[in-house]
Coordinates of C-alpha atoms in Angstrom, one line a residue:
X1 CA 88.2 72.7 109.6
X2 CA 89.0 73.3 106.2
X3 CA 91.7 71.0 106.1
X4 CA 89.9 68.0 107.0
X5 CA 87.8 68.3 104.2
X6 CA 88.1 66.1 101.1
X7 CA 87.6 68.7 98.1
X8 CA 87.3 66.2 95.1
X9 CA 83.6 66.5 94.0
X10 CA 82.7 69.0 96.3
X11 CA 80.5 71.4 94.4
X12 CA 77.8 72.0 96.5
X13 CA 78.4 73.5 100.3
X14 CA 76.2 74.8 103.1
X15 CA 77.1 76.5 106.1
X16 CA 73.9 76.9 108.4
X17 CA 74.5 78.9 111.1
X18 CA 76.5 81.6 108.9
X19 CA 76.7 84.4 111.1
X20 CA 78.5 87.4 109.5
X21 CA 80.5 84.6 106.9
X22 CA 83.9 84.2 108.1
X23 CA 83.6 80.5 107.9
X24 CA 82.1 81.0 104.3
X25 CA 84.6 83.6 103.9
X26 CA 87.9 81.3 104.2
X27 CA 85.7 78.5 102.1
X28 CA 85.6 80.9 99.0
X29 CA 89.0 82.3 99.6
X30 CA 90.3 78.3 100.0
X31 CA 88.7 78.1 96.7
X32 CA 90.5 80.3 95.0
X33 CA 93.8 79.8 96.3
X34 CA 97.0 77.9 95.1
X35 CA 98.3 74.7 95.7
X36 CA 101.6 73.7 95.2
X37 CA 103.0 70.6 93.0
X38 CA 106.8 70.2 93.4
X39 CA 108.2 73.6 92.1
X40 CA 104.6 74.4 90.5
X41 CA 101.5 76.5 91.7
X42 CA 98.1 75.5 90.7
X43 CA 95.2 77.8 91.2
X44 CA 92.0 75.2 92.9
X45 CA 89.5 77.4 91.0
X46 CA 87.3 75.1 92.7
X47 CA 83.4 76.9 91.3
X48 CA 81.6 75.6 94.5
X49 CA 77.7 76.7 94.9
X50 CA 77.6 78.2 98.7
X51 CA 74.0 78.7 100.7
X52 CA 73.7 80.2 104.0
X53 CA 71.2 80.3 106.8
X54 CA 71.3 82.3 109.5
X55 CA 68.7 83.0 111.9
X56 CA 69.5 86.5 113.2
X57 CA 67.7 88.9 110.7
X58 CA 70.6 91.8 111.3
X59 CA 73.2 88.9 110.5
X60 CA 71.0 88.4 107.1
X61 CA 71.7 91.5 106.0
X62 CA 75.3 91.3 106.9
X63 CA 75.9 88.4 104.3
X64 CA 73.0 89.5 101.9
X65 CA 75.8 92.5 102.1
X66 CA 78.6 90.3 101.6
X67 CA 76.7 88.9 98.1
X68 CA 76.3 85.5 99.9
X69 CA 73.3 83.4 99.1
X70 CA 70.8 83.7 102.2
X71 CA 68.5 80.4 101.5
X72 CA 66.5 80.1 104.8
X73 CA 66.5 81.6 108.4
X74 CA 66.3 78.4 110.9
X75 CA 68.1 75.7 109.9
X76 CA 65.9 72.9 111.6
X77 CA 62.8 74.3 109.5
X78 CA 65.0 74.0 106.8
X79 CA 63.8 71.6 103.9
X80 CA 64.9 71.0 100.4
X81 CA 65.3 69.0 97.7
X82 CA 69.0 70.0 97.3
X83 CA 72.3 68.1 97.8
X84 CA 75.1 69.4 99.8
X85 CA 78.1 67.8 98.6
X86 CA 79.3 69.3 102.3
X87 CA 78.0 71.3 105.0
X88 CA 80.3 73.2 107.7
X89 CA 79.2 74.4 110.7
X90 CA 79.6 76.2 113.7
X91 CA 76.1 76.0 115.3
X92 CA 75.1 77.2 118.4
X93 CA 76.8 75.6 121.9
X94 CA 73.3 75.2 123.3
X95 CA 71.6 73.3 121.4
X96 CA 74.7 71.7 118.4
X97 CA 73.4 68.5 119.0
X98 CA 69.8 69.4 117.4
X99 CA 72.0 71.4 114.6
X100 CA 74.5 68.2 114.0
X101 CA 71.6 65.9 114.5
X102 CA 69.8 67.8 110.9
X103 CA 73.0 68.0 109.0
X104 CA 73.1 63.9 109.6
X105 CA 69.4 63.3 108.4
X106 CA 70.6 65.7 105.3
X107 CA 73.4 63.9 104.4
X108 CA 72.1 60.7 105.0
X109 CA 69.6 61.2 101.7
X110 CA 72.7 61.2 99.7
X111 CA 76.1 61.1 101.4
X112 CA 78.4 63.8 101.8
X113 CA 80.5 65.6 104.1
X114 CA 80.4 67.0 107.6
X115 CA 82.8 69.2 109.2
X116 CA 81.1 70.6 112.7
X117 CA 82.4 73.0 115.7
X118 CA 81.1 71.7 119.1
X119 CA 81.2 72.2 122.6
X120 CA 82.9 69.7 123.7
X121 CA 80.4 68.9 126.6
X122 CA 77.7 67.9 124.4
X123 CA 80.1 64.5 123.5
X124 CA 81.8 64.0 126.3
X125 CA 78.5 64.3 128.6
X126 CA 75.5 62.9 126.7
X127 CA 73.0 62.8 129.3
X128 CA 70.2 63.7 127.6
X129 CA 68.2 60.9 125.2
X130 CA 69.3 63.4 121.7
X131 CA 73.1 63.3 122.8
X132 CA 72.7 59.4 123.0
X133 CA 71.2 59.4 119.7
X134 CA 73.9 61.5 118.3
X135 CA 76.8 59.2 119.6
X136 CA 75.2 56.4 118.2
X137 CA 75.0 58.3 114.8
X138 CA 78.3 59.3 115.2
X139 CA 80.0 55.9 116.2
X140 CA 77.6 54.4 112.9
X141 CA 79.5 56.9 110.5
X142 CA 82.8 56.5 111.8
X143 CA 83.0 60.0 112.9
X144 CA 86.6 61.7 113.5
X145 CA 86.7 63.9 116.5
X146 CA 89.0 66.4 117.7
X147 CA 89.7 68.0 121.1
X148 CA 90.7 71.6 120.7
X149 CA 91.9 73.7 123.4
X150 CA 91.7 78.0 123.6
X151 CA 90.0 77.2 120.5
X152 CA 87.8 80.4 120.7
X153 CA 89.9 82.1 123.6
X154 CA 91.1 85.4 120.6
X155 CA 87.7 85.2 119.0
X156 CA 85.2 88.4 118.5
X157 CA 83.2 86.2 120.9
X158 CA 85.8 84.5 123.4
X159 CA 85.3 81.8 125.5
X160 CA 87.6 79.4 127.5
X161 CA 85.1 76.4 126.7
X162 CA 86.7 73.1 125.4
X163 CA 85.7 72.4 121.4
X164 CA 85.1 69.3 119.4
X165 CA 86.0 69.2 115.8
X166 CA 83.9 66.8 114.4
X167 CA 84.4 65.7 110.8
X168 CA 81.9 63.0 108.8
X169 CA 81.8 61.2 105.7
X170 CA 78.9 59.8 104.6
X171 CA 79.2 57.5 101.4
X172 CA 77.4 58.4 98.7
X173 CA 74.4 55.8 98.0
X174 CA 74.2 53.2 94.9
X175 CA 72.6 54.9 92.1
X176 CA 72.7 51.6 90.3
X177 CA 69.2 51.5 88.8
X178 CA 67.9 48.3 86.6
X179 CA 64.5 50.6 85.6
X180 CA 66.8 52.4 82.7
X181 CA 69.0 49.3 82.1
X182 CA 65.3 47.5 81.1
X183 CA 64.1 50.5 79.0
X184 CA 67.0 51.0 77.1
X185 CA 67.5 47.5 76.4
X186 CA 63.7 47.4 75.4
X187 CA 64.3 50.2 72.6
X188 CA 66.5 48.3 71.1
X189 CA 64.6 45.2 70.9
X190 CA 61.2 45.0 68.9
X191 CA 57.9 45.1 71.3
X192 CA 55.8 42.2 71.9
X193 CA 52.8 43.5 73.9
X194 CA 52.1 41.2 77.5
X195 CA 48.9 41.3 78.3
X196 CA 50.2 41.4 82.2
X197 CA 52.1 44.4 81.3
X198 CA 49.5 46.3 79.5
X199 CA 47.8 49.8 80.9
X200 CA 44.6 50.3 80.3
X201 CA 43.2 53.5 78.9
X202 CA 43.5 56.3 81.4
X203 CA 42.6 59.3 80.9
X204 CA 45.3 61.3 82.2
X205 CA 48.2 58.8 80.8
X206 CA 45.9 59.5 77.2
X207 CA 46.0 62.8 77.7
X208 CA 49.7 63.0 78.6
X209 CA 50.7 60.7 75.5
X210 CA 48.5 63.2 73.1
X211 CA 49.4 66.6 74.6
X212 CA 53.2 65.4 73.9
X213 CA 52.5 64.4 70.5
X214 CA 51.0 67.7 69.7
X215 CA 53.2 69.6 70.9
X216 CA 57.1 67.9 69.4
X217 CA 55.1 68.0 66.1
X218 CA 54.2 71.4 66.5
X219 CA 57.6 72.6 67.8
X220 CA 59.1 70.6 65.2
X221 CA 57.1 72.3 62.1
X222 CA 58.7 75.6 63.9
X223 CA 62.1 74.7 63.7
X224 CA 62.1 73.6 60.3
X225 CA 59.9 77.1 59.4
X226 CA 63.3 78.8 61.4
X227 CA 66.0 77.2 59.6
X228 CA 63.8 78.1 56.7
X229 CA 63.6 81.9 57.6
X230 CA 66.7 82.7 59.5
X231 CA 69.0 83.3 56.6
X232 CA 66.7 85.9 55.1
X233 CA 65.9 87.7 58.2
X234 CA 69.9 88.8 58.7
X235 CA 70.3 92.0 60.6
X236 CA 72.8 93.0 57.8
X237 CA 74.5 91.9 54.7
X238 CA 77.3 90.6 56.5
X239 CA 78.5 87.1 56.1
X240 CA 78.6 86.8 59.7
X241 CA 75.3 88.4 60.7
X242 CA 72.9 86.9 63.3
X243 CA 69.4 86.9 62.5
X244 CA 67.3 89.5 63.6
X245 CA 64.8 86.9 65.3
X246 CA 67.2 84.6 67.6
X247 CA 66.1 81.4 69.1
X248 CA 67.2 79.6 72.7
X249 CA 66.9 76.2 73.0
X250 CA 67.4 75.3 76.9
X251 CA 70.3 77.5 77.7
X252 CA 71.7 76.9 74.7
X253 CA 71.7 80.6 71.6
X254 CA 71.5 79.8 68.0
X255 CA 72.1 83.0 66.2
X256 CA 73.4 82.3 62.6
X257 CA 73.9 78.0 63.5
X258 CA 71.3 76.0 62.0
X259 CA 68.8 74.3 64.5
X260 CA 70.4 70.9 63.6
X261 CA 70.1 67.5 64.5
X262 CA 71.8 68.0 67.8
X263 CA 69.5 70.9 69.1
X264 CA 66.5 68.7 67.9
X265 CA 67.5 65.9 70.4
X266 CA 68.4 68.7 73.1
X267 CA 64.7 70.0 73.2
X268 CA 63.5 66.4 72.7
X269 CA 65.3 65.8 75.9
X270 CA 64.1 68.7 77.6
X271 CA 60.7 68.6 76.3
X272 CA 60.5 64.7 77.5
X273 CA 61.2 65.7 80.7
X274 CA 58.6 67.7 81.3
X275 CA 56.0 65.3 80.8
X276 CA 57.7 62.4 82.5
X277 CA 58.2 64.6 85.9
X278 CA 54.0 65.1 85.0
X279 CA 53.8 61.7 84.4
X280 CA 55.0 60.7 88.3
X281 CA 53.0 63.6 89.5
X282 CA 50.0 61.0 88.7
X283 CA 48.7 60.2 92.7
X284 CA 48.0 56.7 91.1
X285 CA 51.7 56.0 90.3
X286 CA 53.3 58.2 93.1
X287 CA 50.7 57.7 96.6
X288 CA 52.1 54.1 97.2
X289 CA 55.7 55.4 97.2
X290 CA 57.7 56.0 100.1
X291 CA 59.2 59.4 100.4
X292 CA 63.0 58.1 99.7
X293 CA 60.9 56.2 96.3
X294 CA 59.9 59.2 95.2
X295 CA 62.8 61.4 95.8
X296 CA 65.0 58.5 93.8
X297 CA 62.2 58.6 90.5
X298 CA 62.7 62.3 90.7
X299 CA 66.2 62.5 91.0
X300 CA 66.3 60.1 87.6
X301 CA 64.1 62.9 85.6
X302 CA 67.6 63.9 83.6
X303 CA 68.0 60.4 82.8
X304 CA 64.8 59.9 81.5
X305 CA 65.0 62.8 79.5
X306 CA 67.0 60.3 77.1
X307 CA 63.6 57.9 77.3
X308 CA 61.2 58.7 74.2
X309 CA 57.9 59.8 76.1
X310 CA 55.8 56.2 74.5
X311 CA 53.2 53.8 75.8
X312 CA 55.6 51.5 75.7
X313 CA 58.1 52.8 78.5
X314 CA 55.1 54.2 80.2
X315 CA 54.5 50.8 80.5
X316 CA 57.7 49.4 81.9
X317 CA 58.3 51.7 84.2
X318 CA 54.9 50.9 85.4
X319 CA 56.7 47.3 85.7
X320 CA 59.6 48.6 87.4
X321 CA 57.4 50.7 89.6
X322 CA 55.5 47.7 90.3
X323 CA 58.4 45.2 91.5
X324 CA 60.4 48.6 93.3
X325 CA 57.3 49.0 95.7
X326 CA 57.6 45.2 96.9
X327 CA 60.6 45.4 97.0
X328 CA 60.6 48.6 99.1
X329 CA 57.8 47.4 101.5
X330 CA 59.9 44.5 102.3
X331 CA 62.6 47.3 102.9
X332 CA 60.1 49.2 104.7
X333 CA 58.6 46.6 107.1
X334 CA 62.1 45.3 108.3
X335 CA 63.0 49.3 108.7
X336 CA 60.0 49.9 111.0
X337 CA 60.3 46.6 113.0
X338 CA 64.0 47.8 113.2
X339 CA 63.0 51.6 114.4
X340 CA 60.4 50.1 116.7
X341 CA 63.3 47.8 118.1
X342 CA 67.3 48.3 118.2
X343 CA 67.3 51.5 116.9
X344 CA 65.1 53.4 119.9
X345 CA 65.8 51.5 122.8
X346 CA 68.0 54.2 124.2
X347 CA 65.3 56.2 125.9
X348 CA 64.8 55.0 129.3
X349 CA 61.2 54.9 128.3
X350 CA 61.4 52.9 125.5
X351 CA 61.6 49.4 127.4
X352 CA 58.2 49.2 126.6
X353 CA 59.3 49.3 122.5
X354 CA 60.5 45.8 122.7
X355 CA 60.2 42.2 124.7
X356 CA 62.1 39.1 123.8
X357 CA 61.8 35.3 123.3
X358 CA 64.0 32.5 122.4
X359 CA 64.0 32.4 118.7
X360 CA 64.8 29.4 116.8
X361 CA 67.9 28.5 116.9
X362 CA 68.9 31.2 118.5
X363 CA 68.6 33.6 122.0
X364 CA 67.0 36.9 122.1
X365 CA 64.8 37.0 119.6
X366 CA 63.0 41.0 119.5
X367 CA 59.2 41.3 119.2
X368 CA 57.3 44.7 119.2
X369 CA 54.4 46.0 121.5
X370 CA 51.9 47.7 121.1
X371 CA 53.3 51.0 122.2
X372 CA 56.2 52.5 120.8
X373 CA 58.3 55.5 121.4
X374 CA 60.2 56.8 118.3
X375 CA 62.5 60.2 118.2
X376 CA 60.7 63.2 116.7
X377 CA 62.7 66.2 116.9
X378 CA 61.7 69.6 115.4
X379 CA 58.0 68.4 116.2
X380 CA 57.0 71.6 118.1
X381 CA 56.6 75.0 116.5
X382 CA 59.5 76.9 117.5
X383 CA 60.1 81.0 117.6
X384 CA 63.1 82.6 118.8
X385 CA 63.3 85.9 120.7
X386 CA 65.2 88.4 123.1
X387 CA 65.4 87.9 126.3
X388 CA 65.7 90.6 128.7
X389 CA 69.4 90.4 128.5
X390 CA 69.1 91.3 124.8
X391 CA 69.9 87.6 123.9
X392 CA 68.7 85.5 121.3
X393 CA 67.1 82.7 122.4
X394 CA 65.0 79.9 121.6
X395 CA 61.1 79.6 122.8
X396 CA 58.7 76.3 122.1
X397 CA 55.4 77.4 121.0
X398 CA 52.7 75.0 122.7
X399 CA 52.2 73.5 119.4
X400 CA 53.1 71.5 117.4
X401 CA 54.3 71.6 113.9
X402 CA 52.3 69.9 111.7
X403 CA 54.2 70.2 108.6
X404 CA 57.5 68.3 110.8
X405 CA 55.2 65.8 112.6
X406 CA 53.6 64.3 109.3
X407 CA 57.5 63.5 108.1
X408 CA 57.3 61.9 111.2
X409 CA 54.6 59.5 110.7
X410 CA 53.6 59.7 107.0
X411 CA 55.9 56.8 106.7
X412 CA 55.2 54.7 109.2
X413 CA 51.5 54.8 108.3
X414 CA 52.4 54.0 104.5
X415 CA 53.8 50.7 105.7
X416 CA 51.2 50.1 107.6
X417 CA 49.5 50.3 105.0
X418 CA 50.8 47.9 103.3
X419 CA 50.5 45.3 106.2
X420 CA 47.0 46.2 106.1
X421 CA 45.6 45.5 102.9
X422 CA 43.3 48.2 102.9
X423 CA 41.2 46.6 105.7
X424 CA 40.9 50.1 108.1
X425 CA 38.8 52.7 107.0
X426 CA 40.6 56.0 105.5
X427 CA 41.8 59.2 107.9
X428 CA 43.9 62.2 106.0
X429 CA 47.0 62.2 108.7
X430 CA 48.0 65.5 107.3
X431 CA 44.3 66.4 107.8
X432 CA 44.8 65.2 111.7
X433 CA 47.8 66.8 112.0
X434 CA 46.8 70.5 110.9
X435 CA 43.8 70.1 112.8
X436 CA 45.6 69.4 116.0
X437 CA 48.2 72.2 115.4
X438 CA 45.5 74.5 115.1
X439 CA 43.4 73.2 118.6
X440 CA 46.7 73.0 120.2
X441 CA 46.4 69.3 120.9
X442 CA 49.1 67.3 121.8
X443 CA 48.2 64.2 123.0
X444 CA 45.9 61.4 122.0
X445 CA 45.5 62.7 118.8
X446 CA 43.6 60.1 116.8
X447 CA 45.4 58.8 113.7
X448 CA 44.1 56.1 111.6
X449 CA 45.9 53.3 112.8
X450 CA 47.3 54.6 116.3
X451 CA 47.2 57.8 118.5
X452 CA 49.8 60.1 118.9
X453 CA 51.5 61.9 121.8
X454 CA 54.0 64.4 121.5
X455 CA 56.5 65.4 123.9
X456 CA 59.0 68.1 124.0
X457 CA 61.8 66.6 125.3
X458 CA 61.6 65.0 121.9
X459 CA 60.1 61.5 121.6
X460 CA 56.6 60.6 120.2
X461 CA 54.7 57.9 121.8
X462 CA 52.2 55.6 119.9
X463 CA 49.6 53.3 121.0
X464 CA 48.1 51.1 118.2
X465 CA 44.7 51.0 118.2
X466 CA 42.9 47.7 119.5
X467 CA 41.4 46.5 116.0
X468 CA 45.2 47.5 114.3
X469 CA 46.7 45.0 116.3
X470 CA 46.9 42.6 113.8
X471 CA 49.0 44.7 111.9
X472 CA 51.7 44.6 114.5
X473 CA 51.5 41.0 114.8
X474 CA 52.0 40.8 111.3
X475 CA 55.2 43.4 111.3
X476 CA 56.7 40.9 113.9
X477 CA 55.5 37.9 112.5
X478 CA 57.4 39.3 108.8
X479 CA 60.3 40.2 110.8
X480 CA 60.8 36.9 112.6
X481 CA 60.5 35.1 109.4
X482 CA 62.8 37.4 107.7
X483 CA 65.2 36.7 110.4
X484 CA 64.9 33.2 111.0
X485 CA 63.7 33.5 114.4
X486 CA 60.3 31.2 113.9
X487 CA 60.4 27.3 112.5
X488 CA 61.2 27.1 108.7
X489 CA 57.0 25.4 109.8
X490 CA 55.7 28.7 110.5
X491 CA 52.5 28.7 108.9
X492 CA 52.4 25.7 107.3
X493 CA 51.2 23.3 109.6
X494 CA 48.9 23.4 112.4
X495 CA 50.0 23.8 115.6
X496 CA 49.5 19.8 116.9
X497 CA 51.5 18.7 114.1
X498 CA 54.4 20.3 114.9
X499 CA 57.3 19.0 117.1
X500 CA 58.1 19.8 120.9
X501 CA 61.2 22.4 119.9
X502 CA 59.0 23.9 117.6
X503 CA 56.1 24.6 120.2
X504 CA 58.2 25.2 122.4
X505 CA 58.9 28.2 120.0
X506 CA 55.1 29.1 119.3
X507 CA 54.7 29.1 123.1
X508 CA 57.7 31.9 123.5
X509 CA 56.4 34.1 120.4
X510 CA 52.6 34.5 120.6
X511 CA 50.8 30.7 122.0
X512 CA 49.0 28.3 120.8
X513 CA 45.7 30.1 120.3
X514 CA 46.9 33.4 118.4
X515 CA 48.9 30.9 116.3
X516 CA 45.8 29.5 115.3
X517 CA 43.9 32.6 114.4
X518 CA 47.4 33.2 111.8
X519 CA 46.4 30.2 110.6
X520 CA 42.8 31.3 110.0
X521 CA 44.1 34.2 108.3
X522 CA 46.9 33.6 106.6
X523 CA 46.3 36.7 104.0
X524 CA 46.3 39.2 106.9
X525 CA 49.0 38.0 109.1
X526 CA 52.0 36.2 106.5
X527 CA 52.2 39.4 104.4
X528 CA 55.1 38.2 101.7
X529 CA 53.4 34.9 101.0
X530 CA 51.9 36.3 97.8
X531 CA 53.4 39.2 96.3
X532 CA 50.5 42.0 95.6
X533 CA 49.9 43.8 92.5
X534 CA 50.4 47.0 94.4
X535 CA 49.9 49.3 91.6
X536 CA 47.0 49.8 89.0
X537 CA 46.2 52.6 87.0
X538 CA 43.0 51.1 85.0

């Protein structure tokens, strides 16, 4: 396992079924071993950060002995904010697909590496809709797979089964950003206020912009009163004495050093931080974000820590908010058309996700209905237990999990809401959700632009509300544009002005009449036509 492994940049690792740590074990002792460079020995000294989870509390202990981190008990409850440069694994033979399946969806955020111990069965026999999805995944990725024979047959546990090595790679994604480009370009140029760029007065941006002010000229005045007082309160006469009144700065000491320049612009960064991470904890600037939107923003917080905390880059990165939101609903709407169609058409069930026409100009064209049937794993609260063989084994509550069913949905509703315009009245989904975990409802439960079924076996079905169709016939519509499956005429000329191939088109898609009623309402149905001011803070 070890050796498949790429251990440039690896810093971070996880291993989340960790047992009693001998995988962990050989990582840290890898880590500290020697390579070899002609006649030469190198020690690695590679300083990785390890987390483990392990379900079994009596194995917890074990490794909490062992002075390993213990981060979490069940890895599919697992969530964090954290980046796993790579995660190996030896999960459980009965359910490895769920296990593989989560370290995917981690790595996914951010790239990184797999390495995975399976039974071999759950490849080479995918049966069941979650193997499926995992071969796709793993034909996506380029996964390398192994067959290993005897691989367990002189382990503590032994077992004759046949096991699959699986090893991944995920590519790390672009963290090319324009937003800093713009604002450092801006401090270097002299600001011309745009009235189109302008925020009005808000009272928490106000209150922000003074409560920083305030405190950098307070914090200031102390330093200077420090470098002022440290030389005369020296614990001795010593030349090298420390004061006896120290001060920290971050994580950096200054004993007898001078708070200079340097450590000025070291709190200044720190200091900035802080109130740009409270600046995107606004709901105004951070509701209309998608969850990978606001993950990226906060992932930039170090970055713009070098920013100075001004109306003026408020402003712009209201701008760059502003044109990253349409940009990522355009993202957005062709992801959900694509979820609702290629991506989920491996259930048996899901023939109901998709029909097809003759596009323009070409064959096959992919519309949505309006029912869909998405994967939602980990949906279900879940507790695990002994059997009466003194086994550990997994039992479904018959509820579900609110907190996992809301990842689930919250954003496919936030698209939505974009195609909508604000036209439906409001419902709190994680209102709807918690509600229905607590009456133990599973199906029909009554979102606020669809209802909900959940299933066990793992899928979630959705049925669009009458009065949301429109919205679905404007996903399609966006996506067929997008795609070039409708005339370049498409809602620019009436349906008896356009030519025979063209109608012939229409007539395929969605007929004459609904064409019309597009026409009617262009503003509800052609969503891209006019690019929304999607933010405001006044």
């Amino acid at each position: 396992m070890l050796s498949r492994i790429c251990w440039k940049g690896v810093h971070t690792v996880l291993e989340p079924s960790a047992g009693k740590g001998d995988i962990v074990e050989c990582v840290k002792s890898y880590s500290k071993g020697y390579i070899k460079v002609g006649r030469e020995h190198y020690s690695r000294d590679l300083h990785l950060d390890i987390d483990c989870i392990e379900i079994d509390a009596n194995l917890r202990y074990i490794l909490m002995g062992k002075k390993f981190r213990v981060v979490h008990d069940d890895f599919l409850t697992y969530t964090t904010q954290k980046r796993y440069d790579l995660i190996i694994m030896n999960p459980p033979f009965s359910n490895g697909d769920e296990h593989l399946l989560k370290a995917l969806e981690m790595q996914e955020q951010s790239g990184g590496q797999i390495v995975c111990l399976l039974n071999a069965e759950t490849l080479r026999n995918a049966y069941t809709n979650r193997r499926k999805v995992l071969m796709q995944k793993l034909g996506k990725y380029g996964a390398q797979i192994e067959y290993i024979k005897d691989g367990f047959k002189h382990a503590e546990r032994k077992t004759d089964t046949l096991v699959a090595m699986v090893y991944i790679n995920i590519p790390c994604s672009d963290n090319h950003s324009e937003i800093f480009e713009r604002m450092q370009k801006a401090t270097e140029q002299k600001y011309e206020k745009h009235e189109e760029y302008e925020v009005a007065p808000n009272d928490k941006i106000e209150m922000l912009l003074r409560s920083y002010e305030i405190e950098t000229a307070a914090t200031l005045k102390l330093l200077d009163e420090y470098n002022g007082m440290a030389g005369k309160i020296l614990a001795s006469d010593s030349e090298y004495a420390h004061p006896i009144i120290e001060l920290k700065i971050g994580d950096s000491s200054y004993g007898h050093r001078e708070i200079d320049s340097q450590a000025i612009n070291d709190y200044l960064r720190i200091v900035r931080r802080k109130y740009w991470h409270k600046l995107l904890s606004i709901p105004q600037l951070t509701n209309k974000m998608t969850t990978q939107m606001r993950s990226d923003y906060y992932n930039k917080l170090d970055e713009m820590g070098d920013f100075e905390f001004s109306r003026f880059n408020i402003e712009w990165l209201i701008v760059n908010i502003n044109a990253q939101l349409w940009e990522g609903v355009e993202d957005e709407i062709l992801k959900l058309f694509k979820t609702f169609t290629s991506d989920h058409t491996y259930y048996p069930e899901c023939t109901e996700n998709i029909h097809y026409y003759n596009g323009w100009k070409t064959n096959k064209a992919h519309k949505v209905n309006y029912k869909v049937i998405i994967p939602a794993y980990g949906s279900f609260a879940k507790r695990y237990d002994y059997n009466k063989y003194n086994q550990l084994v997994e039992k479904y509550n018959p509820y579900i999990d609110a907190h996992h069913c809301y990842s689930t949905l919250s954003d496919l509703e936030k698209t939505l809401n974009y195609l909508d315009g604000n036209r439906t009245a409001e419902v709190n989904l994680s209102d709807v959700l918690h509600d229905a975990e607590t009456h133990w409802e599973t199906k029909n439960i009554h979102c606020k632009y669809f209802s909900v079924t959940f299933y066990k076996k793992g899928t979630c079905h959705i049925v669009f509300h009458k009065e949301c169709h429109r919205l679905i016939d404007a996903l399609n519509i966006y996506a067929a544009r997008n795609f070039k499956w409708l005339p370049p005429s498409y809602g620019q000329k009436h349906y008896h002005e356009m030519d025979d191939e063209e109608k012939k088109v229409i007539d395929e898609f969605q007929g004459e009449q609904a064409y019309e009623t597009v026409m009617q309402d262009k503003s509800g149905y052609l969503i891209g036509d006019a690019k929304p001011a999607v933010l405001m803070l006044n």
